[in-house]
Amino acid sequence: EAQVTQNPRYLITVTGKKLTVTCSQNMNHEYMSWYRQDPGLGLRQIYYSMNVEVTDKGDVPEGYKVSRKEKRNFPLILESPSPNQTSLYFCASSSGRGEGEQYFGPGTRLTVT
Amino acid sequence: GENVEQHPSTLSVQEGDSAVIKCTYSDSASNYFPWYKQELGKRPQLIIDIRSNVGEKKDQRIAVTLNKTAKHFSLHITETQPEDSAVYFCAASDTGSARQLTFGSGTQLTVLP
């Protein structure tokens, strides 16, 4: 089954404690992205990747890091989380360059206290 | 960069009536315009998309129109049903860029029985 998976689905952590949210896709897609969803702000892109070892900043990259060492995986790293990073995070992948369906993961609900 | 504005933020309609959601975009290079539906607690899913060489596209009860001159596109849902209740996001992208999508802020559609 074609899918995008994320882990964990829910996470409560404290300010400053490094965390990683994993994302994996089994569709051999080149393009992967991370978004955060906040009420009234829609989905805002954090980082995107065009292929292995090729990543770039989206609209809200501050406080986040990513890596793309393998085509299927695109982890999101928060090295020193802060309360303003409390949000719902979605990973997505697609085969098209700027077009075609984005396949979203199930989401990760992160709370930073 | 691209900026996508979406209106209204909330919309309530009676079952069987039509619903219209409108979006404007800022970047004249954008040429791909998808719409995503997000049911409560679930991931966004593509419902319809349109490319800039087309003015209108229909899929059963859903249609999208695009006015490139005005940088404006709209989602039309006819004969609404309770299962159409969800958050709808418009988005825009320049397929010449790997940046993927810029999303609008979302519209909560409620179909009243």
Coordinates of N, CA and C in Angstrom, one line a residue:
Chain A
E1 N 0.8 -1.2 0.0 CA 0.0 0.0 0.0 C 0.9 1.2 0.0
A2 N 0.6 2.2 -0.9 CA 1.3 3.4 -1.0 C 1.0 4.3 0.2
Q3 N 2.0 4.7 0.9 CA 1.7 5.5 2.1 C 2.9 6.3 2.5
V4 N 2.6 7.4 3.3 CA 3.6 8.2 4.0 C 3.3 7.9 5.5
T5 N 4.4 7.6 6.2 CA 4.2 7.3 7.7 C 5.1 8.4 8.5
Q6 N 4.6 8.7 9.6 CA 5.2 9.6 10.5 C 5.2 9.0 11.9
N7 N 6.3 9.3 12.7 CA 6.4 8.9 14.1 C 7.2 9.9 14.9
P8 N 6.7 10.2 16.1 CA 5.5 9.7 16.7 C 4.3 10.4 16.2
R9 N 3.1 9.9 16.5 CA 1.9 10.6 16.2 C 1.6 11.7 17.2
Y10 N 1.9 11.5 18.4 CA 1.7 12.5 19.5 C 3.0 12.6 20.3
L11 N 3.3 13.8 20.7 CA 4.5 14.0 21.5 C 4.4 15.3 22.4
I12 N 4.6 15.1 23.7 CA 4.6 16.2 24.6 C 6.0 16.2 25.2
T13 N 6.7 17.4 25.1 CA 8.1 17.5 25.5 C 8.2 18.8 26.2
V14 N 9.5 19.1 26.7 CA 9.8 20.3 27.4 C 10.7 21.2 26.6
T15 N 10.7 22.4 26.9 CA 11.6 23.4 26.2 C 13.0 23.0 26.2
G16 N 13.6 23.0 25.0 CA 15.1 22.7 25.0 C 15.5 21.3 24.8
K17 N 14.6 20.3 24.9 CA 14.9 18.9 24.7 C 14.8 18.5 23.3
K18 N 15.9 18.2 22.7 CA 16.0 17.8 21.3 C 15.1 16.7 20.9
L19 N 14.4 16.8 19.8 CA 13.5 15.7 19.3 C 13.6 15.6 17.8
T20 N 13.2 14.4 17.3 CA 13.2 14.1 15.9 C 11.9 13.5 15.6
V21 N 11.2 14.0 14.5 CA 10.0 13.4 14.0 C 10.4 12.7 12.7
T22 N 10.1 11.4 12.6 CA 10.5 10.7 11.4 C 9.4 10.7 10.4
C23 N 9.8 10.6 9.1 CA 8.9 10.5 8.0 C 9.5 9.6 7.0
S24 N 8.6 8.7 6.5 CA 9.1 7.7 5.5 C 8.0 7.5 4.4
Q25 N 8.4 7.4 3.2 CA 7.4 7.1 2.1 C 7.9 5.9 1.3
N26 N 7.0 5.1 0.8 CA 7.3 3.9 0.0 C 6.9 4.0 -1.5
M27 N 6.8 5.3 -2.0 CA 6.4 5.5 -3.3 C 7.5 5.9 -4.3
N28 N 8.7 5.9 -3.8 CA 9.9 6.3 -4.5 C 9.8 7.7 -5.0
H29 N 9.1 8.6 -4.3 CA 9.0 10.0 -4.6 C 10.3 10.7 -4.4
E30 N 10.6 11.6 -5.4 CA 11.7 12.5 -5.2 C 11.5 13.6 -4.2
Y31 N 10.3 14.2 -4.3 CA 10.0 15.4 -3.5 C 9.4 15.1 -2.2
M32 N 9.9 15.7 -1.2 CA 9.3 15.6 0.2 C 9.3 16.9 0.9
S33 N 8.3 17.1 1.7 CA 8.2 18.4 2.4 C 7.7 18.2 3.8
W34 N 8.0 19.2 4.6 CA 7.4 19.3 6.0 C 6.6 20.6 6.1
Y35 N 5.4 20.4 6.7 CA 4.5 21.5 6.9 C 4.1 21.6 8.4
R36 N 3.7 22.8 8.8 CA 3.1 22.8 10.1 C 1.7 23.5 9.9
Q37 N 0.7 23.0 10.7 CA -0.6 23.5 10.6 C -1.0 24.1 11.9
D38 N -1.4 25.4 11.8 CA -1.9 26.2 12.9 C -3.2 26.8 12.6
P39 N -4.1 26.9 13.6 CA -5.4 27.5 13.3 C -5.4 28.8 12.7
G40 N -6.1 29.0 11.6 CA -6.2 30.3 10.9 C -5.0 30.6 10.0
L41 N -4.0 29.7 10.0 CA -2.8 30.0 9.2 C -2.6 29.0 8.1
G42 N -3.4 28.0 8.1 CA -3.3 27.0 7.0 C -2.1 26.1 7.2
L43 N -1.6 25.6 6.1 CA -0.4 24.7 6.1 C 0.8 25.6 5.6
R44 N 1.8 25.7 6.4 CA 3.0 26.5 6.1 C 4.2 25.6 5.9
Q45 N 4.9 25.7 4.8 CA 6.0 24.8 4.5 C 7.2 25.2 5.4
I46 N 7.8 24.2 6.0 CA 9.0 24.4 6.8 C 10.3 24.2 6.0
Y47 N 10.4 23.0 5.4 CA 11.5 22.6 4.6 C 11.0 21.7 3.4
Y48 N 11.7 21.7 2.3 CA 11.4 20.7 1.3 C 12.7 20.1 0.8
S49 N 12.5 19.0 0.1 CA 13.7 18.3 -0.5 C 13.4 17.8 -1.9
M50 N 14.3 18.0 -2.8 CA 14.1 17.7 -4.2 C 14.7 16.3 -4.5
N51 N 15.6 15.8 -3.6 CA 16.2 14.5 -3.8 C 17.2 14.3 -2.7
V52 N 17.8 13.1 -2.7 CA 18.8 12.8 -1.7 C 19.8 13.9 -1.6
E53 N 20.1 14.4 -0.4 CA 21.1 15.4 -0.1 C 20.8 16.8 -0.6
V54 N 19.6 17.0 -1.1 CA 19.2 18.3 -1.6 C 17.9 18.8 -0.9
T55 N 18.2 19.8 0.0 CA 17.1 20.4 0.8 C 17.1 21.9 0.7
D56 N 16.0 22.5 1.0 CA 15.9 24.0 1.0 C 14.8 24.5 1.9
K57 N 15.0 25.7 2.3 CA 14.0 26.3 3.3 C 12.7 26.6 2.6
G58 N 11.6 26.5 3.4 CA 10.3 26.9 3.1 C 10.0 28.3 3.7
D59 N 8.8 28.5 4.1 CA 8.4 29.8 4.6 C 8.7 30.0 6.1
V60 N 8.8 28.9 6.9 CA 9.0 29.0 8.3 C 10.1 28.1 8.8
P61 N 11.3 28.2 8.4 CA 12.4 27.2 8.7 C 13.1 27.4 10.0
E62 N 12.8 28.6 10.7 CA 13.6 28.9 11.9 C 13.3 27.9 13.0
G63 N 14.3 27.4 13.6 CA 14.2 26.4 14.7 C 14.1 25.0 14.3
Y64 N 14.2 24.7 13.0 CA 14.1 23.4 12.5 C 15.3 23.0 11.6
K65 N 15.5 21.7 11.5 CA 16.5 21.1 10.6 C 15.9 19.9 10.0
V66 N 16.5 19.6 8.8 CA 16.1 18.4 8.1 C 17.3 17.7 7.5
S67 N 17.1 16.5 7.1 CA 18.2 15.8 6.4 C 17.5 14.8 5.4
R68 N 18.2 14.5 4.3 CA 17.7 13.5 3.3 C 18.8 12.7 2.9
K69 N 19.1 11.7 3.7 CA 20.2 10.8 3.4 C 19.8 9.6 2.6
E70 N 18.5 9.3 2.6 CA 17.9 8.2 1.8 C 16.7 8.8 1.1
K71 N 16.4 8.3 0.0 CA 15.2 8.8 -0.7 C 13.9 8.7 0.0
R72 N 13.7 7.6 0.8 CA 12.5 7.3 1.4 C 12.3 8.1 2.7
N73 N 13.3 8.6 3.3 CA 13.2 9.2 4.7 C 13.6 10.7 4.7
F74 N 12.8 11.4 5.5 CA 13.0 12.9 5.6 C 12.7 13.3 7.0
P75 N 13.6 13.1 7.9 CA 13.3 13.4 9.3 C 13.3 14.9 9.6
L76 N 12.5 15.4 10.5 CA 12.4 16.8 11.0 C 13.0 16.8 12.4
I77 N 14.0 17.7 12.6 CA 14.7 17.8 13.8 C 14.5 19.2 14.5
L78 N 14.1 19.1 15.7 CA 14.0 20.3 16.5 C 15.1 20.2 17.6
E79 N 16.1 21.0 17.4 CA 17.3 20.8 18.3 C 17.0 21.4 19.7
S80 N 16.3 22.5 19.7 CA 15.9 23.1 21.0 C 14.5 23.7 20.9
P81 N 13.5 22.8 21.1 CA 12.1 23.1 20.9 C 11.7 24.2 21.9
S82 N 10.8 25.1 21.4 CA 10.2 26.2 22.2 C 8.7 26.1 22.1
P83 N 8.0 26.7 23.0 CA 6.5 26.6 23.0 C 5.9 27.0 21.7
N84 N 6.5 28.0 21.0 CA 5.9 28.5 19.8 C 6.0 27.4 18.6
Q85 N 6.6 26.3 18.9 CA 6.7 25.2 17.9 C 5.6 24.2 18.2
T86 N 4.8 24.4 19.2 CA 3.6 23.6 19.5 C 2.7 23.7 18.2
S87 N 2.4 22.6 17.6 CA 1.7 22.6 16.3 C 1.4 21.2 15.9
L88 N 0.7 21.1 14.8 CA 0.4 19.8 14.1 C 1.3 19.8 12.9
Y89 N 2.1 18.8 12.8 CA 3.1 18.7 11.7 C 2.8 17.6 10.7
F90 N 2.9 17.9 9.4 CA 2.6 17.0 8.4 C 3.8 16.8 7.5
C91 N 4.2 15.6 7.2 CA 5.2 15.3 6.1 C 4.4 15.0 4.9
A92 N 5.0 15.3 3.7 CA 4.3 15.0 2.4 C 5.3 14.6 1.4
S93 N 4.9 13.8 0.4 CA 5.8 13.5 -0.7 C 5.0 13.6 -2.0
S94 N 5.7 13.8 -3.1 CA 5.1 13.8 -4.4 C 6.1 13.5 -5.4
S95 N 5.6 13.0 -6.6 CA 6.5 12.7 -7.7 C 6.8 13.8 -8.6
G96 N 5.9 14.9 -8.5 CA 6.0 16.0 -9.5 C 6.7 17.2 -8.9
R97 N 7.4 17.9 -9.8 CA 8.1 19.1 -9.4 C 7.1 20.2 -9.4
G98 N 6.5 20.5 -8.2 CA 5.6 21.6 -8.0 C 4.2 21.3 -8.4
E99 N 3.9 20.0 -8.9 CA 2.6 19.7 -9.3 C 2.3 18.2 -9.0
G100 N 1.0 17.9 -9.2 CA 0.7 16.5 -8.8 C 0.3 16.4 -7.4
E101 N -0.3 15.3 -7.0 CA -0.8 15.1 -5.7 C 0.3 15.0 -4.7
Q102 N 0.2 15.8 -3.6 CA 1.0 15.6 -2.4 C 0.3 14.6 -1.5
Y103 N 1.1 13.6 -1.2 CA 0.6 12.5 -0.3 C 1.1 12.9 1.1
F104 N 0.1 13.1 2.0 CA 0.4 13.5 3.3 C 0.5 12.4 4.3
G105 N 1.4 12.5 5.3 CA 1.4 11.5 6.4 C 0.2 11.8 7.3
P106 N 0.1 11.0 8.4 CA -1.1 11.1 9.3 C -1.0 12.3 10.2
G107 N 0.2 13.0 10.3 CA 0.4 14.1 11.2 C 1.0 13.7 12.5
T108 N 1.7 14.7 13.1 CA 2.3 14.6 14.4 C 1.9 15.8 15.2
R109 N 1.2 15.5 16.3 CA 0.7 16.6 17.2 C 1.8 16.8 18.3
L110 N 2.5 17.9 18.2 CA 3.6 18.2 19.1 C 3.2 19.3 20.1
T111 N 3.4 19.1 21.4 CA 3.2 20.1 22.4 C 4.5 20.3 23.1
V112 N 5.0 21.6 23.2 CA 6.2 21.9 23.9 C 5.8 22.8 25.1
T113 N 6.2 22.3 26.3 CA 5.8 23.0 27.5 C 7.0 23.8 28.1
Chain B
G1 N 8.1 35.8 -2.5 CA 7.5 34.5 -2.7 C 6.0 34.6 -2.9
E2 N 5.4 33.5 -3.1 CA 3.9 33.4 -3.4 C 3.2 33.6 -2.1
N3 N 2.0 34.3 -2.2 CA 1.1 34.5 -1.1 C -0.3 34.1 -1.6
V4 N -1.0 33.3 -0.9 CA -2.3 32.8 -1.3 C -3.3 33.2 -0.2
E5 N -4.3 34.0 -0.6 CA -5.4 34.4 0.4 C -6.7 33.6 0.0
Q6 N -7.3 33.2 1.1 CA -8.5 32.3 0.9 C -9.7 32.9 1.7
H7 N -10.9 32.9 1.1 CA -12.1 33.4 1.8 C -13.3 32.6 1.3
P8 N -14.3 32.4 2.2 CA -14.3 32.9 3.6 C -13.5 31.9 4.5
S9 N -13.3 32.2 5.8 CA -12.7 31.3 6.7 C -13.6 30.2 7.2
T10 N -14.9 30.6 7.3 CA -16.0 29.7 7.6 C -17.1 29.8 6.7
L11 N -17.8 28.7 6.4 CA -19.0 28.8 5.5 C -20.0 27.7 5.9
S12 N -21.2 28.1 6.2 CA -22.3 27.2 6.5 C -23.3 27.2 5.4
V13 N -23.7 26.1 4.9 CA -24.7 26.0 3.9 C -25.7 24.9 4.3
Q14 N -26.9 25.0 3.7 CA -27.9 24.0 3.9 C -27.6 22.8 2.9
E15 N -27.9 21.6 3.4 CA -27.7 20.4 2.5 C -28.5 20.7 1.2
G16 N -27.8 20.4 0.1 CA -28.4 20.6 -1.2 C -28.0 21.9 -1.9
D17 N -27.6 22.9 -1.1 CA -27.2 24.1 -1.6 C -25.8 24.0 -2.2
S18 N -25.4 25.1 -2.9 CA -24.0 25.2 -3.4 C -23.1 25.9 -2.4
A19 N -21.8 25.6 -2.5 CA -20.8 26.3 -1.7 C -19.7 26.8 -2.7
V20 N -19.2 28.0 -2.4 CA -18.1 28.6 -3.2 C -17.0 29.1 -2.3
I21 N -15.8 28.7 -2.6 CA -14.7 29.2 -1.8 C -13.7 29.8 -2.8
K22 N -13.2 31.0 -2.4 CA -12.4 31.8 -3.3 C -11.0 32.0 -2.8
C23 N -10.0 32.0 -3.8 CA -8.6 32.2 -3.5 C -8.0 33.2 -4.5
T24 N -7.1 34.0 -4.0 CA -6.3 34.8 -4.9 C -4.8 34.5 -4.6
Y25 N -4.0 34.6 -5.6 CA -2.5 34.4 -5.5 C -1.8 35.6 -6.0
S26 N -0.5 35.7 -5.6 CA 0.3 36.9 -6.0 C 1.3 36.7 -7.1
D27 N 1.8 35.5 -7.2 CA 2.9 35.2 -8.1 C 2.4 34.9 -9.5
S28 N 2.7 35.7 -10.5 CA 2.2 35.4 -11.8 C 2.8 34.2 -12.4
A29 N 3.9 33.7 -11.8 CA 4.6 32.5 -12.4 C 3.8 31.2 -11.9
S30 N 2.9 31.3 -10.9 CA 2.2 30.1 -10.5 C 1.3 29.6 -11.6
N31 N 1.4 28.3 -11.8 CA 0.6 27.7 -12.9 C -0.1 26.4 -12.5
Y32 N -0.1 26.0 -11.2 CA -0.8 24.8 -10.8 C -1.5 25.1 -9.5
F33 N -2.8 24.8 -9.5 CA -3.7 25.2 -8.4 C -4.6 24.0 -7.9
P34 N -4.1 23.3 -6.9 CA -4.9 22.2 -6.3 C -5.8 22.7 -5.2
W35 N -6.7 21.8 -4.9 CA -7.6 22.0 -3.7 C -7.5 20.7 -2.9
Y36 N -7.4 20.9 -1.6 CA -7.3 19.8 -0.7 C -8.4 19.8 0.3
K37 N -8.9 18.7 0.7 CA -9.9 18.5 1.7 C -9.4 17.8 2.9
Q38 N -9.6 18.4 4.1 CA -9.2 17.8 5.3 C -10.3 17.5 6.3
E39 N -10.7 16.3 6.5 CA -11.7 16.0 7.4 C -11.1 16.0 8.8
L40 N -12.0 16.1 9.8 CA -11.6 16.3 11.2 C -10.7 15.2 11.6
G41 N -9.5 15.6 12.1 CA -8.5 14.6 12.6 C -7.8 13.8 11.6
K42 N -8.0 14.2 10.3 CA -7.3 13.4 9.2 C -6.3 14.2 8.4
R43 N -5.7 13.6 7.5 CA -4.7 14.3 6.7 C -5.3 15.0 5.5
P44 N -4.8 16.0 5.0 CA -5.3 16.7 3.7 C -5.2 15.7 2.6
Q45 N -6.2 15.7 1.7 CA -6.2 14.9 0.5 C -6.7 15.7 -0.7
L46 N -6.0 15.5 -1.8 CA -6.3 16.2 -3.0 C -7.7 15.8 -3.5
I47 N -8.5 16.9 -3.9 CA -9.8 16.6 -4.4 C -9.9 17.0 -5.9
I48 N -9.2 18.1 -6.3 CA -9.3 18.5 -7.7 C -8.1 19.5 -7.9
D49 N -7.6 19.6 -9.1 CA -6.6 20.5 -9.4 C -6.8 21.1 -10.8
I50 N -6.2 22.2 -11.1 CA -6.3 22.9 -12.4 C -4.9 23.5 -12.7
R51 N -4.6 23.4 -14.0 CA -3.4 24.0 -14.5 C -3.8 25.3 -15.3
S52 N -2.8 26.2 -15.4 CA -3.1 27.5 -15.9 C -3.5 27.6 -17.4
N53 N -3.4 26.5 -18.1 CA -3.8 26.5 -19.5 C -5.3 26.1 -19.6
V54 N -6.0 26.0 -18.5 CA -7.4 25.6 -18.4 C -8.1 26.6 -17.6
G55 N -9.3 27.0 -18.0 CA -10.1 27.9 -17.3 C -11.1 27.3 -16.3
E56 N -11.5 26.0 -16.6 CA -12.5 25.4 -15.7 C -12.3 23.9 -15.8
K57 N -12.5 23.2 -14.6 CA -12.4 21.8 -14.6 C -13.5 21.3 -13.7
K58 N -14.2 20.2 -14.1 CA -15.3 19.6 -13.2 C -15.0 18.2 -12.9
D59 N -15.5 17.7 -11.8 CA -15.4 16.3 -11.4 C -16.7 16.1 -10.6
Q60 N -17.7 15.6 -11.2 CA -19.0 15.3 -10.5 C -19.5 16.6 -9.9
R61 N -19.6 16.6 -8.6 CA -20.2 17.8 -7.9 C -19.2 18.9 -7.7
I62 N -18.0 18.7 -8.0 CA -17.0 19.7 -7.7 C -16.4 20.3 -9.0
A63 N -16.2 21.6 -8.9 CA -15.6 22.3 -10.1 C -14.7 23.4 -9.6
V64 N -13.7 23.6 -10.4 CA -12.7 24.7 -10.1 C -12.6 25.6 -11.3
T65 N -12.6 26.9 -11.0 CA -12.5 27.9 -12.1 C -11.2 28.7 -11.8
L66 N -10.6 29.2 -12.9 CA -9.3 29.9 -12.8 C -9.4 31.2 -13.7
N67 N -9.1 32.3 -13.1 CA -9.0 33.6 -13.9 C -7.5 34.0 -13.7
K68 N -6.7 33.7 -14.7 CA -5.3 34.1 -14.6 C -5.0 35.6 -14.6
T69 N -5.9 36.3 -15.3 CA -5.7 37.8 -15.4 C -5.9 38.4 -14.0
A70 N -6.9 37.9 -13.3 CA -7.2 38.5 -12.0 C -6.4 37.7 -10.9
K71 N -5.7 36.7 -11.2 CA -5.0 35.8 -10.3 C -6.0 35.3 -9.2
H72 N -7.0 34.7 -9.7 CA -8.1 34.3 -8.8 C -8.6 32.9 -9.2
F73 N -8.8 32.0 -8.2 CA -9.4 30.7 -8.6 C -10.4 30.4 -7.5
S74 N -11.4 29.6 -7.8 CA -12.5 29.3 -6.9 C -12.9 27.8 -7.0
L75 N -13.4 27.3 -5.9 CA -13.9 25.9 -5.8 C -15.4 26.0 -5.6
H76 N -16.1 25.3 -6.4 CA -17.6 25.2 -6.4 C -18.0 23.8 -6.1
I77 N -18.8 23.7 -5.0 CA -19.4 22.4 -4.7 C -20.9 22.5 -4.8
T78 N -21.5 21.7 -5.7 CA -23.0 21.7 -5.9 C -23.6 20.6 -5.1
E79 N -24.9 20.7 -4.8 CA -25.7 19.7 -4.1 C -25.0 19.2 -2.9
T80 N -24.6 20.1 -2.0 CA -23.8 19.7 -0.9 C -24.4 18.7 0.0
Q81 N -23.6 17.8 0.6 CA -24.0 16.7 1.4 C -23.3 16.8 2.8
P82 N -23.8 16.3 3.8 CA -23.1 16.4 5.1 C -21.7 15.9 5.1
E83 N -21.4 14.9 4.2 CA -20.0 14.4 4.2 C -19.0 15.4 3.5
D84 N -19.6 16.5 2.9 CA -18.7 17.5 2.4 C -18.2 18.4 3.5
S85 N -18.7 18.3 4.7 CA -18.2 19.1 5.8 C -16.8 18.8 6.1
A86 N -15.9 19.8 6.1 CA -14.5 19.6 6.2 C -13.8 21.0 6.1
V87 N -12.5 21.0 6.3 CA -11.7 22.2 6.0 C -11.1 22.0 4.6
Y88 N -11.3 23.0 3.8 CA -10.8 23.0 2.4 C -9.6 24.0 2.3
F89 N -8.6 23.6 1.6 CA -7.4 24.4 1.4 C -7.2 24.6 -0.1
C90 N -7.0 25.8 -0.5 CA -6.5 26.0 -1.9 C -5.0 26.2 -1.8
A91 N -4.3 26.0 -2.9 CA -2.8 26.1 -3.0 C -2.4 26.5 -4.4
A92 N -1.2 27.0 -4.5 CA -0.6 27.4 -5.7 C 0.8 27.1 -5.8
S93 N 1.3 26.8 -7.0 CA 2.7 26.5 -7.2 C 3.2 26.9 -8.6
D94 N 4.4 27.2 -8.7 CA 5.1 27.4 -10.0 C 5.8 26.0 -10.3
T95 N 5.4 25.3 -11.3 CA 6.0 24.0 -11.5 C 7.4 24.1 -12.1
G96 N 7.9 25.3 -12.3 CA 9.3 25.5 -12.7 C 10.2 25.5 -11.5
S97 N 9.5 25.6 -10.3 CA 10.3 25.6 -9.0 C 10.0 24.3 -8.3
A98 N 11.0 23.9 -7.5 CA 10.9 22.6 -6.8 C 10.2 22.9 -5.4
R99 N 9.8 24.2 -5.2 CA 9.4 24.6 -3.8 C 8.1 24.0 -3.4
Q100 N 7.4 23.4 -4.3 CA 6.1 22.7 -4.0 C 5.0 23.8 -3.7
L101 N 4.1 23.5 -2.8 CA 2.9 24.3 -2.7 C 3.0 25.4 -1.7
T102 N 2.2 26.5 -2.0 CA 1.9 27.5 -1.0 C 0.4 27.4 -0.8
F103 N 0.0 27.2 0.5 CA -1.4 27.0 0.8 C -2.1 28.2 1.3
G104 N -3.4 28.3 1.1 CA -4.2 29.3 1.7 C -4.5 28.9 3.2
S105 N -5.2 29.8 3.9 CA -5.4 29.6 5.3 C -6.6 28.6 5.6
G106 N -7.3 28.2 4.7 CA -8.3 27.2 4.9 C -9.7 27.8 5.1
T107 N -10.7 27.0 4.7 CA -12.2 27.3 4.9 C -12.9 26.1 5.6
Q108 N -13.5 26.4 6.7 CA -14.2 25.4 7.4 C -15.6 25.4 6.8
L109 N -16.0 24.3 6.0 CA -17.3 24.2 5.5 C -18.2 23.3 6.3
T110 N -19.3 23.8 6.7 CA -20.3 23.0 7.4 C -21.6 22.9 6.6
V111 N -22.0 21.7 6.4 CA -23.2 21.4 5.6 C -24.3 21.0 6.6
L112 N -25.3 21.8 6.8 CA -26.3 21.6 7.8 C -27.4 20.7 7.2
P113 N -27.8 19.7 7.9 CA -28.9 18.8 7.4 C -30.3 19.4 7.4

